[in-house]
XYZ file of C-alpha atoms in Angstrom:
483
model
C -192.933 -75.677 -17.546
C -191.861 -72.783 -18.255
C -189.630 -70.529 -15.014
C -190.605 -67.038 -14.299
C -188.932 -64.826 -11.712
C -190.576 -62.834 -9.329
C -189.462 -59.795 -7.377
C -191.256 -56.459 -5.731
C -189.086 -53.556 -4.049
C -191.352 -50.610 -4.401
C -190.107 -47.353 -2.656
C -190.593 -43.804 -3.690
C -187.722 -41.894 -2.309
C -188.131 -38.151 -1.149
C -184.103 -36.829 -1.173
C -186.075 -33.688 1.098
C -186.860 -36.129 4.115
C -184.320 -36.739 6.535
C -185.934 -40.197 7.692
C -183.981 -43.190 5.723
C -186.221 -46.188 4.983
C -184.809 -48.734 7.127
C -185.325 -52.010 7.990
C -187.952 -51.748 10.461
C -189.803 -48.701 7.833
C -189.941 -52.269 5.389
C -190.811 -54.531 7.514
C -193.993 -52.186 9.212
C -195.002 -52.097 5.691
C -194.415 -55.264 3.615
C -191.750 -57.760 4.137
C -192.309 -61.180 2.730
C -190.111 -64.198 1.059
C -190.885 -67.057 -0.786
C -194.288 -68.138 -1.711
C -195.836 -65.600 0.839
C -195.572 -63.197 -1.736
C -197.183 -64.347 -4.707
C -199.834 -65.834 -2.789
C -200.520 -62.885 -0.290
C -201.812 -60.926 -4.193
C -203.930 -63.081 -5.237
C -206.940 -61.161 -6.287
C -206.182 -57.973 -5.118
C -205.713 -54.845 -7.396
C -201.913 -54.664 -7.289
C -199.782 -54.969 -9.484
C -198.064 -57.874 -8.625
C -201.597 -59.075 -8.329
C -202.295 -58.606 -11.748
C -199.696 -60.192 -13.048
C -199.862 -63.224 -10.534
C -203.478 -63.656 -11.480
C -202.765 -63.632 -15.107
C -200.182 -65.786 -14.908
C -201.234 -68.824 -13.272
C -203.827 -68.793 -15.506
C -201.757 -71.284 -17.748
C -200.928 -74.825 -16.079
C -197.616 -74.254 -18.153
C -195.997 -71.609 -15.897
C -193.675 -72.024 -12.739
C -193.923 -68.924 -10.394
C -190.785 -68.900 -8.845
C -190.672 -65.842 -5.783
C -188.326 -64.425 -4.482
C -188.885 -61.029 -1.975
C -191.003 -58.774 -1.699
C -190.468 -55.234 -0.034
C -192.769 -52.124 0.643
C -191.846 -49.331 2.827
C -194.257 -46.216 2.541
C -192.378 -43.173 0.723
C -189.507 -41.078 2.842
C -185.196 -40.521 2.192
C -183.300 -43.211 0.804
C -183.704 -46.869 1.194
C -180.464 -47.918 3.403
C -177.841 -49.894 2.406
C -178.107 -53.185 4.298
C -181.846 -53.422 2.669
C -180.620 -52.606 -1.003
C -178.437 -55.181 -0.348
C -180.784 -57.878 0.689
C -182.797 -57.223 -1.971
C -180.282 -57.459 -4.452
C -178.304 -60.716 -3.438
C -181.657 -62.288 -2.492
C -182.895 -61.741 -6.397
C -180.045 -62.881 -7.542
C -179.187 -65.823 -4.883
C -182.362 -67.262 -6.433
C -182.186 -66.825 -9.903
C -178.858 -68.624 -10.366
C -180.432 -71.568 -7.762
C -183.135 -71.639 -10.827
C -181.066 -70.828 -13.483
C -181.840 -71.687 -17.057
C -184.752 -69.591 -16.896
C -187.433 -68.401 -19.150
C -188.625 -64.566 -17.631
C -187.699 -62.147 -14.786
C -191.054 -60.632 -13.861
C -190.101 -56.972 -11.683
C -192.523 -54.771 -9.426
C -190.753 -51.676 -9.475
C -191.279 -48.206 -8.338
C -189.517 -46.187 -10.216
C -188.509 -43.443 -8.155
C -186.370 -45.546 -5.684
C -183.378 -43.795 -4.267
C -181.087 -45.976 -2.150
C -178.015 -44.632 0.526
C -175.728 -45.242 -2.421
C -177.119 -45.284 -5.758
C -179.179 -42.687 -7.362
C -180.622 -44.982 -10.094
C -181.548 -47.549 -7.384
C -183.928 -49.564 -9.847
C -181.351 -48.888 -12.702
C -178.502 -50.902 -11.070
C -180.616 -53.659 -9.907
C -181.334 -54.179 -13.896
C -178.351 -54.061 -14.550
C -177.449 -56.727 -12.022
C -179.883 -58.975 -13.303
C -179.409 -58.683 -16.796
C -175.232 -59.710 -16.088
C -176.740 -63.021 -14.582
C -179.861 -64.155 -17.039
C -177.855 -62.976 -20.556
C -179.134 -60.838 -23.150
C -181.884 -63.022 -24.462
C -183.917 -63.527 -21.346
C -187.314 -61.361 -21.138
C -187.156 -59.225 -18.085
C -190.195 -56.682 -17.968
C -191.946 -54.942 -15.380
C -194.332 -52.193 -13.889
C -193.351 -48.914 -12.778
C -195.992 -46.467 -10.647
C -196.814 -43.427 -12.789
C -194.076 -41.382 -10.805
C -191.334 -43.179 -11.678
C -188.079 -41.151 -13.151
C -187.097 -43.691 -16.140
C -183.179 -43.477 -16.293
C -181.236 -44.530 -19.471
C -179.985 -47.665 -17.798
C -183.402 -48.730 -16.539
C -184.362 -48.542 -20.298
C -181.750 -50.347 -21.714
C -181.388 -53.451 -19.030
C -185.303 -54.082 -18.883
C -187.013 -54.946 -21.811
C -190.729 -54.009 -21.403
C -191.737 -51.145 -18.641
C -195.257 -50.198 -18.144
C -196.256 -47.405 -15.949
C -199.839 -46.899 -14.839
C -201.947 -44.305 -16.487
C -204.277 -43.257 -13.462
C -203.508 -40.878 -11.057
C -205.263 -41.554 -8.556
C -203.717 -45.071 -9.327
C -206.680 -47.449 -10.196
C -204.803 -49.203 -12.336
C -202.448 -51.553 -10.532
C -203.758 -54.690 -11.535
C -204.713 -53.245 -14.984
C -201.148 -53.073 -15.538
C -199.578 -56.162 -13.806
C -201.858 -57.564 -16.292
C -200.599 -56.082 -19.111
C -196.795 -56.634 -18.805
C -198.207 -60.660 -18.410
C -199.574 -60.323 -21.457
C -196.502 -59.487 -23.051
C -194.795 -61.924 -21.355
C -196.570 -64.797 -22.316
C -196.454 -63.779 -25.597
C -193.312 -63.769 -25.534
C -192.663 -67.003 -24.354
C -195.106 -68.163 -26.670
C -193.321 -66.729 -29.629
C -196.409 -64.550 -30.712
C -194.519 -61.262 -29.929
C -190.618 -60.274 -29.852
C -190.577 -56.626 -28.184
C -188.719 -53.738 -28.987
C -188.928 -50.396 -26.363
C -188.186 -46.738 -27.146
C -187.182 -44.408 -24.782
C -187.328 -40.476 -24.739
C -186.801 -38.517 -21.277
C -188.852 -35.327 -21.558
C -187.286 -31.978 -19.651
C -190.333 -31.264 -17.716
C -190.772 -31.308 -14.142
C -194.702 -31.869 -13.686
C -196.712 -30.943 -10.540
C -198.258 -33.854 -8.812
C -201.334 -33.819 -11.371
C -205.138 -36.236 -11.385
C -204.803 -37.850 -14.839
C -208.909 -37.155 -15.164
C -207.613 -33.310 -15.518
C -208.874 -31.334 -18.518
C -205.050 -29.779 -19.771
C -203.645 -33.631 -19.213
C -205.900 -35.764 -21.287
C -204.725 -35.112 -24.887
C -201.611 -36.839 -24.112
C -203.221 -39.651 -23.045
C -205.681 -39.979 -25.374
C -202.660 -39.712 -27.684
C -201.179 -42.234 -26.481
C -204.238 -44.589 -26.331
C -204.569 -43.790 -30.091
C -200.901 -45.189 -30.676
C -202.039 -48.411 -28.781
C -204.794 -48.974 -31.338
C -201.590 -48.746 -34.447
C -200.572 -52.445 -35.798
C -197.820 -53.786 -34.101
C -197.941 -51.585 -30.418
C -197.849 -53.483 -27.264
C -198.048 -50.489 -25.701
C -197.396 -46.738 -25.268
C -196.973 -44.836 -22.292
C -195.473 -42.109 -20.341
C -194.726 -41.159 -16.718
C -195.175 -38.338 -15.177
C -191.903 -38.554 -12.600
C -191.350 -37.646 -9.022
C -190.088 -34.364 -8.532
C -188.947 -34.512 -4.537
C -186.241 -37.350 -5.738
C -183.788 -34.952 -6.714
C -181.602 -36.912 -9.102
C -180.103 -36.336 -11.819
C -182.145 -38.088 -13.963
C -185.606 -36.865 -13.435
C -188.731 -35.208 -15.544
C -191.256 -37.102 -17.189
C -190.592 -39.972 -20.239
C -191.789 -41.688 -22.458
C -191.957 -45.552 -23.155
C -193.401 -47.045 -26.760
C -193.298 -51.194 -26.589
C -193.866 -52.807 -30.116
C -193.872 -56.105 -32.107
C -189.803 -56.500 -33.449
C -190.287 -53.004 -35.172
C -187.672 -50.407 -33.999
C -188.518 -47.907 -36.207
C -191.915 -47.175 -35.332
C -191.656 -47.687 -31.499
C -189.023 -44.634 -32.015
C -191.104 -42.572 -34.670
C -194.091 -43.038 -31.841
C -191.929 -41.993 -28.641
C -190.247 -39.006 -29.801
C -193.833 -38.236 -31.252
C -195.539 -38.124 -27.924
C -192.360 -36.768 -26.613
C -192.590 -33.653 -28.751
C -196.729 -33.644 -27.719
C -196.020 -33.281 -23.611
C -193.062 -30.758 -24.419
C -195.476 -28.925 -26.228
C -198.093 -29.414 -23.914
C -196.383 -28.176 -20.921
C -197.065 -24.608 -20.377
C -200.627 -25.641 -19.794
C -199.656 -27.897 -17.341
C -199.258 -26.108 -14.068
C -201.780 -25.975 -11.373
C -203.028 -22.747 -9.289
C -202.948 -23.585 -5.502
C -206.020 -21.745 -3.299
C -204.759 -20.120 -0.003
C -205.681 -21.670 3.498
C -208.021 -18.961 4.366
C -210.047 -19.232 1.040
C -210.110 -23.006 1.140
C -211.413 -23.018 4.649
C -214.347 -20.076 3.717
C -215.560 -22.852 1.464
C -216.382 -25.263 4.390
C -218.825 -22.619 5.917
C -220.429 -21.923 2.983
C -222.951 -24.968 3.428
C -224.099 -27.568 0.884
C -224.327 -31.004 0.446
C -221.740 -33.530 1.324
C -218.474 -32.340 2.828
C -215.449 -29.810 1.581
C -212.014 -31.854 1.231
C -209.209 -30.151 1.522
C -206.265 -31.755 0.793
C -202.626 -30.738 2.898
C -200.190 -31.895 -0.401
C -197.187 -30.493 0.831
C -197.564 -32.904 4.172
C -198.523 -36.397 2.750
C -196.735 -39.269 3.638
C -197.390 -40.811 0.464
C -194.602 -38.678 -1.218
C -192.412 -38.625 1.662
C -194.248 -36.138 4.182
C -193.730 -36.289 7.731
C -197.806 -35.892 8.307
C -196.897 -33.464 11.208
C -197.518 -30.007 9.968
C -200.058 -28.267 12.500
C -200.648 -25.165 9.782
C -204.362 -26.294 8.943
C -205.410 -26.960 12.676
C -203.885 -24.093 13.652
C -205.589 -21.497 11.774
C -208.965 -24.043 12.367
C -208.788 -23.405 16.214
C -207.928 -19.309 15.439
C -210.829 -19.029 13.578
C -212.795 -21.025 15.973
C -214.438 -23.016 13.231
C -215.718 -26.734 14.454
C -216.819 -29.520 12.551
C -213.524 -30.559 11.131
C -212.283 -33.879 10.798
C -207.919 -34.108 9.763
C -207.052 -37.598 8.576
C -203.828 -37.846 9.909
C -201.520 -36.379 12.180
C -198.613 -38.715 12.818
C -197.428 -38.214 16.461
C -196.382 -41.434 18.168
C -195.840 -39.712 21.784
C -198.957 -38.244 21.827
C -201.174 -41.285 20.814
C -198.560 -42.708 23.984
C -200.293 -40.388 26.487
C -203.551 -40.383 25.285
C -203.161 -44.358 25.732
C -201.835 -43.548 29.399
C -205.468 -41.465 30.167
C -207.384 -43.681 27.973
C -210.897 -43.289 26.440
C -213.068 -40.733 28.429
C -210.436 -38.440 29.468
C -209.179 -35.392 28.917
C -205.087 -34.892 28.393
C -202.851 -31.577 27.485
C -200.745 -32.864 24.139
C -198.024 -30.780 22.435
C -199.475 -31.695 18.963
C -197.788 -32.964 15.544
C -195.315 -30.552 14.663
C -192.163 -32.713 15.630
C -189.828 -32.716 12.803
C -188.501 -29.467 11.221
C -190.210 -26.478 12.794
C -189.844 -23.811 10.003
C -191.904 -26.501 7.766
C -194.107 -28.056 10.067
C -195.474 -25.377 11.990
C -194.312 -26.634 15.590
C -196.073 -28.658 17.887
C -199.320 -27.376 18.466
C -200.499 -27.134 22.670
C -204.359 -28.546 22.778
C -206.761 -29.808 25.782
C -207.751 -33.140 23.943
C -210.580 -35.418 24.399
C -209.742 -38.674 24.140
C -212.950 -40.510 21.882
C -211.235 -43.993 20.920
C -208.073 -45.802 20.595
C -207.025 -48.413 17.660
C -203.938 -50.579 16.712
C -204.680 -48.732 13.304
C -205.225 -51.709 10.871
C -207.761 -51.281 8.363
C -208.614 -52.660 5.265
C -208.369 -50.797 2.049
C -212.348 -51.049 0.382
C -211.973 -48.384 -2.497
C -210.185 -47.921 -5.822
C -207.217 -48.495 -4.606
C -205.407 -51.558 -3.819
C -208.800 -52.556 -2.584
C -208.518 -55.490 -0.059
C -205.039 -54.592 0.552
C -204.190 -54.163 4.304
C -203.462 -50.727 5.979
C -201.630 -50.285 9.064
C -201.015 -46.542 10.270
C -200.430 -48.085 14.054
C -201.796 -47.445 17.351
C -203.721 -44.554 16.821
C -206.229 -42.156 19.010
C -209.600 -40.195 18.153
C -209.530 -37.317 19.442
C -211.429 -34.001 20.168
C -209.925 -30.541 20.006
C -212.904 -27.706 20.726
C -215.581 -29.145 18.734
C -212.602 -31.035 16.182
C -211.583 -34.401 15.511
C -207.846 -35.351 14.961
C -206.804 -38.757 13.948
C -203.504 -39.451 15.458
C -201.789 -42.100 14.447
C -198.028 -43.887 14.944
C -196.844 -44.779 11.834
C -196.905 -43.192 8.220
C -199.991 -43.918 6.373
C -201.494 -41.890 2.926
C -205.157 -41.539 4.656
C -206.786 -41.850 0.828
C -208.850 -44.379 1.415
C -212.657 -43.656 3.835
C -211.808 -46.336 5.634
C -209.658 -44.513 7.760
C -212.610 -42.682 9.582
C -214.871 -45.655 8.987
C -212.682 -47.528 11.428
C -212.775 -44.966 13.724
C -216.634 -45.081 14.295
C -216.039 -41.079 12.281
C -219.220 -41.397 8.961
C -217.125 -39.062 5.995
C -220.541 -38.419 4.350
C -221.828 -37.354 7.461
C -218.957 -34.540 7.753
C -218.279 -30.769 7.360
C -214.759 -30.425 6.165
C -212.515 -33.133 5.797
C -208.549 -32.283 6.194
C -206.120 -35.455 4.372
C -202.696 -35.684 3.905
C -202.657 -36.278 0.527
C -202.226 -35.133 -2.804
C -204.464 -36.521 -5.634
C -204.972 -40.303 -4.725
C -207.709 -39.461 -1.907
C -209.868 -38.760 -5.238
C -210.649 -41.678 -6.063
C -212.792 -42.206 -2.673
C -213.664 -39.449 -1.441
C -215.083 -37.593 -4.903
C -217.983 -39.322 -4.865
C -218.742 -37.957 -1.528
C -217.174 -34.618 -1.733
C -218.815 -31.211 -2.104
C -215.671 -29.581 -3.164
C -212.099 -30.556 -3.414
C -209.642 -27.983 -2.430
C -206.212 -29.006 -2.926
C -203.030 -26.484 -0.877
C -199.626 -26.358 -1.423
C -198.714 -24.806 2.355
C -195.182 -25.436 3.772
C -194.635 -29.103 4.218
C -191.834 -31.763 2.913
C -193.311 -32.689 0.418
C -194.492 -30.181 -1.630
C -196.957 -30.965 -4.933
C -195.205 -27.902 -6.857
C -191.712 -28.769 -8.139
C -191.041 -25.050 -7.910
C -191.182 -24.706 -4.851
C -187.775 -27.653 -4.110
C -183.663 -26.059 -4.196
C -181.939 -28.898 -5.813
C -178.898 -30.669 -5.217
C -178.799 -32.702 -8.046
C -181.000 -32.518 -10.740
C -179.712 -29.717 -13.614
C -182.383 -30.404 -16.257
C -181.148 -31.342 -19.394
C -177.278 -29.725 -19.763
């Protein structure tokens, strides 16, 4: 019986967000210890779910669980949480030595209070315990800032190919195949990593500008001896010294080929980078499009306030302008404002309440609180099941939620950060998204996987906010680019 250690520690860190990822943030999202972390993922469209499903088809493999911690994007992970994970994983490894492999469900853009390169530091500590000969492999989010240390200590790293991330389970299964083939003696993986000094905007992978790079990577995978050929987009809001795009190529014991292909793909990305830009429209132009009429809703993405990229999801710019223009028929998902939710709960469904809605974070970025007289249409616990193409079957928890109507517009107000990329956020709260004129979503790209099938038009904005989709809007303290 071969033994594989399994761990999951995922956080996408936005250095411009003042709220840290503490224990409560993880507990409100995912904090699992032991067998539950494996059992809960069976059949789900997640990295860990794909890996577990693939490996457990074999009767000669034992998966040894450690911990699974996930929190919504925010500021750095607190040191106590970081140390808890490291200590738990290393303790489990030490108790089960000798082991045959380690699988780690990374994100790749995690920063902890005292660790710019959190995942690189974790990888180094694991390698010190398991030695050089034990296969150590992991999945990465597409927005990983892959560092030299990560590439040095982990044998195989495979990031998603898709943004929206509709290939999480597929990526987990890809790593499982390399792991099992390695344990069976069929392959001896060699990985080469090349950093690309370019900060990419939040770019959907179906965009025509970036598609040729994926076609090139997919073509490389068809070559004999190539186990994986991928590139990560990086995550610009992390503001760490090693940040940007990167290439990862894995071959079967062919270091020369891995190096050649990695460098070739890196050059192709560099040459293509002048075209990898996005023009963001104005708010009024996007709102005008909602008035043109037609089948299906116009979808406006408030990308800079996306809680899925570390924003507070409290900006009032769009709702304020909708009310100034006396527009009706908009539905906004979502504004995070626990105090407004409490006030709605106090007056109850079917009553009016005066709110200072949203805008509780940095007033310069958020637009400040918006005074409104709101009608409380519905109250809920904010829990629903994802039914779209991302994390299908997993559970969303956006905390206590109030559905309010303000001058003919609907706002979903919630207590916990949760990106509204799945249409179930509407259906759970009695709203049919297909029948709306205008949907405003605090998201950047993920929403496209579900909203794209109903939208008449989609417009992504880069307004003021903590999580601008355009790296040019940041003033960095730690990232200097390549010297």
